[in-house]
Amino acid sequence: MFRKVLIANRGEIALRIINACRELGIRTVAVYAEPDRNSLHVRFADEAICIGPARPADSYLSVPAVISAAEISNVDAIHPGYGLLSENANFAEVCRASNIKFIGPPPEITRLMGEKEKARQAMKEAKVPILPGSDGVLASIQDALETAELVGYPVILKAKAGGGGRGMRIVRAAEELPNLYHAANTEAANAFGNGELYMEKFIEDPRHIEFQVLADEHGNVVSLFERECSIQRRHQKVIEEAPSLMVTPAMRDEIGRTLVRCLKKIGYQNAGTVEFLMDAKGHLYFIEMNTRIQVEHPVTEAITGVDLVKAQLRIAAGEKLADILPKKLELRGHSIECRINAEHPDKFTPSAGKIVAFNVPGGKGVRVDTAQYAEGMVPPYYDSLIAKLIVHGDDRAEAIAKMERALSQFVVEGIDTSIPLHQQILKDPDFREGKFDTGFMDRFLAKRNAPED
Ligand code: MV4
């Protein structure tokens, strides 16, 4: 096992990784930007190194700053968490060249999955269901028009180098296509330095369902079932749960087996998430793969009992899945996560400043992942996520009841938070009945903000 690991992240995920290392007997090195000097990840790591000023490009996103800290502290490995450098293949390559283990897949795999159209073709070859669309990138507007005729409108143009909703255009008719192609092409070229586009059949208001996988460095792969993340606003997830109400045991098994076969073939390593869209008929289609630990990983931990961050560390240290996981993975109960953001619950404006009161709920089946505390500061420079509230019940109804109880006991004073928003969503009849898709938040906010009576 590693002797010492550097955590190239901040906030709740940095603390989450420190906790896993501590329990495995691994020493930890935190890195931090100046505004984070009083953060808990700095306090609870064995060592902490300031790597620069507030601006992420000059601190948490700076490859030289992070690598220098790793060299100075003489670590064996770096855990990147999520966001920041976690899906930067160049960073993983620099780690390799510096003889530091990057805790994640090899850079070649990260690069493959970052090229969305290549990932799509790799999944297609392994019989993972994909949406009808282009074979490879589109060569021209003419090519796009011909492909769209074959696929049938509406279609969606996506950037090969994109992901997460940036640089996409929905095309509903041929006459709109040239302008939208141009717009997507220009936007992608500016945002990602690569304007190449591909096309898929557009699914109206899909559900977003993702499968968690683990792969060791000896060719073994397992599926840890799915999470449903359809409660999103502007591509930011708000509430996640596991399992999905819409995935039957037969589908879970079928997709799981197919992914295991596919990822063995690709040579995948460490933790990963395979994203699917579900159409109104309940069919699942691959859209992209994330090569990192995700924010919502705790709902999978709740229903499987597996510590995914410990698994990442043990896999990266060369252990086999058979020695890490229980003999038979079983899905138990139902888990829900609410993302608590430092933002106004109605206006969604960010809310930075000093937290004056902070009470975290507890009790059976309640977990809070946070690096915040009373008198702590929420700096204005970073992501607004300040805590994740995760519950685990015997079934979905119990999970909802637990979440409502826990939210009512979660006190954050001094800044605005999304706690009241979560309380409103949990009361919504469609949410409670599981009748939702990625259009839920827009409908919910329209109802809430302009009630008929
Ligand atoms: C789609 C789609 C409909 N059809 N692709 C948005 C983020 C990126 N990961 C993929 N996205 C979408 N791709 C096809 N062919 C609709 C979305 C989409 C979406 C997907 C998941 C969760 C929320 C979403 C919100 C709007 C659009």
PDB file of N, CA, C and O in Angstrom, residues 325-348:
ATOM      1  N   LEU A 325     -13.498  -6.487  -2.719  1.00  0.00           N
ATOM      2  CA  LEU A 325     -14.960  -6.501  -2.702  1.00  0.00           C
ATOM      3  C   LEU A 325     -15.496  -7.764  -2.020  1.00  0.00           C
ATOM      4  O   LEU A 325     -14.813  -8.784  -1.990  1.00  0.00           O
ATOM      5  N   PRO A 326     -16.742  -7.693  -1.509  1.00  0.00           N
ATOM      6  CA  PRO A 326     -17.368  -8.913  -0.992  1.00  0.00           C
ATOM      7  C   PRO A 326     -17.559  -9.920  -2.128  1.00  0.00           C
ATOM      8  O   PRO A 326     -17.596  -9.535  -3.302  1.00  0.00           O
ATOM      9  N   LYS A 327     -17.704 -11.202  -1.767  1.00  0.00           N
ATOM     10  CA  LYS A 327     -17.814 -12.275  -2.784  1.00  0.00           C
ATOM     11  C   LYS A 327     -18.963 -12.009  -3.749  1.00  0.00           C
ATOM     12  O   LYS A 327     -18.824 -12.174  -4.944  1.00  0.00           O
ATOM     13  N   LYS A 328     -20.100 -11.597  -3.180  1.00  0.00           N
ATOM     14  CA  LYS A 328     -21.248 -11.307  -4.044  1.00  0.00           C
ATOM     15  C   LYS A 328     -21.731  -9.893  -3.739  1.00  0.00           C
ATOM     16  O   LYS A 328     -22.047  -9.586  -2.590  1.00  0.00           O
ATOM     17  N   LEU A 329     -21.758  -9.058  -4.760  1.00  0.00           N
ATOM     18  CA  LEU A 329     -22.257  -7.693  -4.592  1.00  0.00           C
ATOM     19  C   LEU A 329     -23.766  -7.727  -4.571  1.00  0.00           C
ATOM     20  O   LEU A 329     -24.387  -8.245  -5.493  1.00  0.00           O
ATOM     21  N   GLU A 330     -24.359  -7.179  -3.527  1.00  0.00           N
ATOM     22  CA  GLU A 330     -25.815  -7.138  -3.468  1.00  0.00           C
ATOM     23  C   GLU A 330     -26.286  -5.708  -3.280  1.00  0.00           C
ATOM     24  O   GLU A 330     -25.610  -4.897  -2.650  1.00  0.00           O
ATOM     25  N   LEU A 331     -27.458  -5.438  -3.843  1.00  0.00           N
ATOM     26  CA  LEU A 331     -28.047  -4.109  -3.779  1.00  0.00           C
ATOM     27  C   LEU A 331     -29.005  -4.093  -2.588  1.00  0.00           C
ATOM     28  O   LEU A 331     -29.950  -4.886  -2.556  1.00  0.00           O
ATOM     29  N   ARG A 332     -28.745  -3.216  -1.642  1.00  0.00           N
ATOM     30  CA  ARG A 332     -29.574  -3.183  -0.415  1.00  0.00           C
ATOM     31  C   ARG A 332     -30.205  -1.821  -0.178  1.00  0.00           C
ATOM     32  O   ARG A 332     -29.500  -0.814  -0.050  1.00  0.00           O
ATOM     33  N   GLY A 333     -31.540  -1.772  -0.125  1.00  0.00           N
ATOM     34  CA  GLY A 333     -32.254  -0.557   0.259  1.00  0.00           C
ATOM     35  C   GLY A 333     -32.225   0.523  -0.801  1.00  0.00           C
ATOM     36  O   GLY A 333     -32.036   0.256  -1.992  1.00  0.00           O
ATOM     37  N   HIS A 334     -32.401   1.757  -0.351  1.00  0.00           N
ATOM     38  CA  HIS A 334     -32.491   2.891  -1.274  1.00  0.00           C
ATOM     39  C   HIS A 334     -31.767   4.078  -0.662  1.00  0.00           C
ATOM     40  O   HIS A 334     -31.898   4.341   0.536  1.00  0.00           O
ATOM     41  N   SER A 335     -30.995   4.785  -1.476  1.00  0.00           N
ATOM     42  CA  SER A 335     -30.225   5.930  -0.988  1.00  0.00           C
ATOM     43  C   SER A 335     -30.516   7.176  -1.821  1.00  0.00           C
ATOM     44  O   SER A 335     -30.705   7.090  -3.037  1.00  0.00           O
ATOM     45  N   ILE A 336     -30.550   8.318  -1.150  1.00  0.00           N
ATOM     46  CA  ILE A 336     -30.767   9.614  -1.817  1.00  0.00           C
ATOM     47  C   ILE A 336     -29.705  10.594  -1.317  1.00  0.00           C
ATOM     48  O   ILE A 336     -29.347  10.569  -0.136  1.00  0.00           O
ATOM     49  N   GLU A 337     -29.214  11.428  -2.235  1.00  0.00           N
ATOM     50  CA  GLU A 337     -28.274  12.497  -1.866  1.00  0.00           C
ATOM     51  C   GLU A 337     -28.848  13.848  -2.267  1.00  0.00           C
ATOM     52  O   GLU A 337     -29.284  14.023  -3.409  1.00  0.00           O
ATOM     53  N   CYS A 338     -28.817  14.813  -1.339  1.00  0.00           N
ATOM     54  CA  CYS A 338     -29.117  16.208  -1.664  1.00  0.00           C
ATOM     55  C   CYS A 338     -27.812  16.992  -1.639  1.00  0.00           C
ATOM     56  O   CYS A 338     -27.063  16.927  -0.658  1.00  0.00           O
ATOM     57  N   ARG A 339     -27.547  17.723  -2.708  1.00  0.00           N
ATOM     58  CA  ARG A 339     -26.354  18.580  -2.746  1.00  0.00           C
ATOM     59  C   ARG A 339     -26.710  19.920  -2.109  1.00  0.00           C
ATOM     60  O   ARG A 339     -27.566  20.651  -2.621  1.00  0.00           O
ATOM     61  N   ILE A 340     -26.037  20.239  -1.004  1.00  0.00           N
ATOM     62  CA  ILE A 340     -26.284  21.511  -0.327  1.00  0.00           C
ATOM     63  C   ILE A 340     -25.283  22.536  -0.886  1.00  0.00           C
ATOM     64  O   ILE A 340     -24.079  22.403  -0.686  1.00  0.00           O
ATOM     65  N   ASN A 341     -25.820  23.517  -1.600  1.00  0.00           N
ATOM     66  CA  ASN A 341     -24.970  24.551  -2.193  1.00  0.00           C
ATOM     67  C   ASN A 341     -25.090  25.851  -1.413  1.00  0.00           C
ATOM     68  O   ASN A 341     -26.157  26.145  -0.857  1.00  0.00           O
ATOM     69  N   ALA A 342     -24.002  26.626  -1.422  1.00  0.00           N
ATOM     70  CA  ALA A 342     -24.045  27.980  -0.870  1.00  0.00           C
ATOM     71  C   ALA A 342     -24.593  28.894  -1.945  1.00  0.00           C
ATOM     72  O   ALA A 342     -23.854  29.505  -2.714  1.00  0.00           O
ATOM     73  N   GLU A 343     -25.923  28.924  -2.041  1.00  0.00           N
ATOM     74  CA  GLU A 343     -26.583  29.756  -3.053  1.00  0.00           C
ATOM     75  C   GLU A 343     -28.010  30.047  -2.604  1.00  0.00           C
ATOM     76  O   GLU A 343     -28.577  29.319  -1.775  1.00  0.00           O
ATOM     77  N   HIS A 344     -28.585  31.096  -3.185  1.00  0.00           N
ATOM     78  CA  HIS A 344     -29.951  31.471  -2.816  1.00  0.00           C
ATOM     79  C   HIS A 344     -30.929  30.411  -3.329  1.00  0.00           C
ATOM     80  O   HIS A 344     -30.867  30.029  -4.505  1.00  0.00           O
ATOM     81  N   PRO A 345     -31.850  29.908  -2.504  1.00  0.00           N
ATOM     82  CA  PRO A 345     -32.723  28.799  -2.906  1.00  0.00           C
ATOM     83  C   PRO A 345     -33.714  29.149  -4.016  1.00  0.00           C
ATOM     84  O   PRO A 345     -34.241  28.254  -4.672  1.00  0.00           O
ATOM     85  N   ASP A 346     -33.979  30.451  -4.250  1.00  0.00           N
ATOM     86  CA  ASP A 346     -34.903  30.861  -5.311  1.00  0.00           C
ATOM     87  C   ASP A 346     -34.160  31.441  -6.507  1.00  0.00           C
ATOM     88  O   ASP A 346     -34.467  31.156  -7.646  1.00  0.00           O
ATOM     89  N   LYS A 347     -33.167  32.289  -6.211  1.00  0.00           N
ATOM     90  CA  LYS A 347     -32.494  33.012  -7.289  1.00  0.00           C
ATOM     91  C   LYS A 347     -31.252  32.280  -7.807  1.00  0.00           C
ATOM     92  O   LYS A 347     -30.713  32.618  -8.857  1.00  0.00           O
ATOM     93  N   PHE A 348     -30.772  31.299  -7.054  1.00  0.00           N
ATOM     94  CA  PHE A 348     -29.583  30.514  -7.410  1.00  0.00           C
ATOM     95  C   PHE A 348     -28.314  31.354  -7.501  1.00  0.00           C
ATOM     96  O   PHE A 348     -27.338  30.947  -8.118  1.00  0.00           O
TER      97      PHE A 348
END
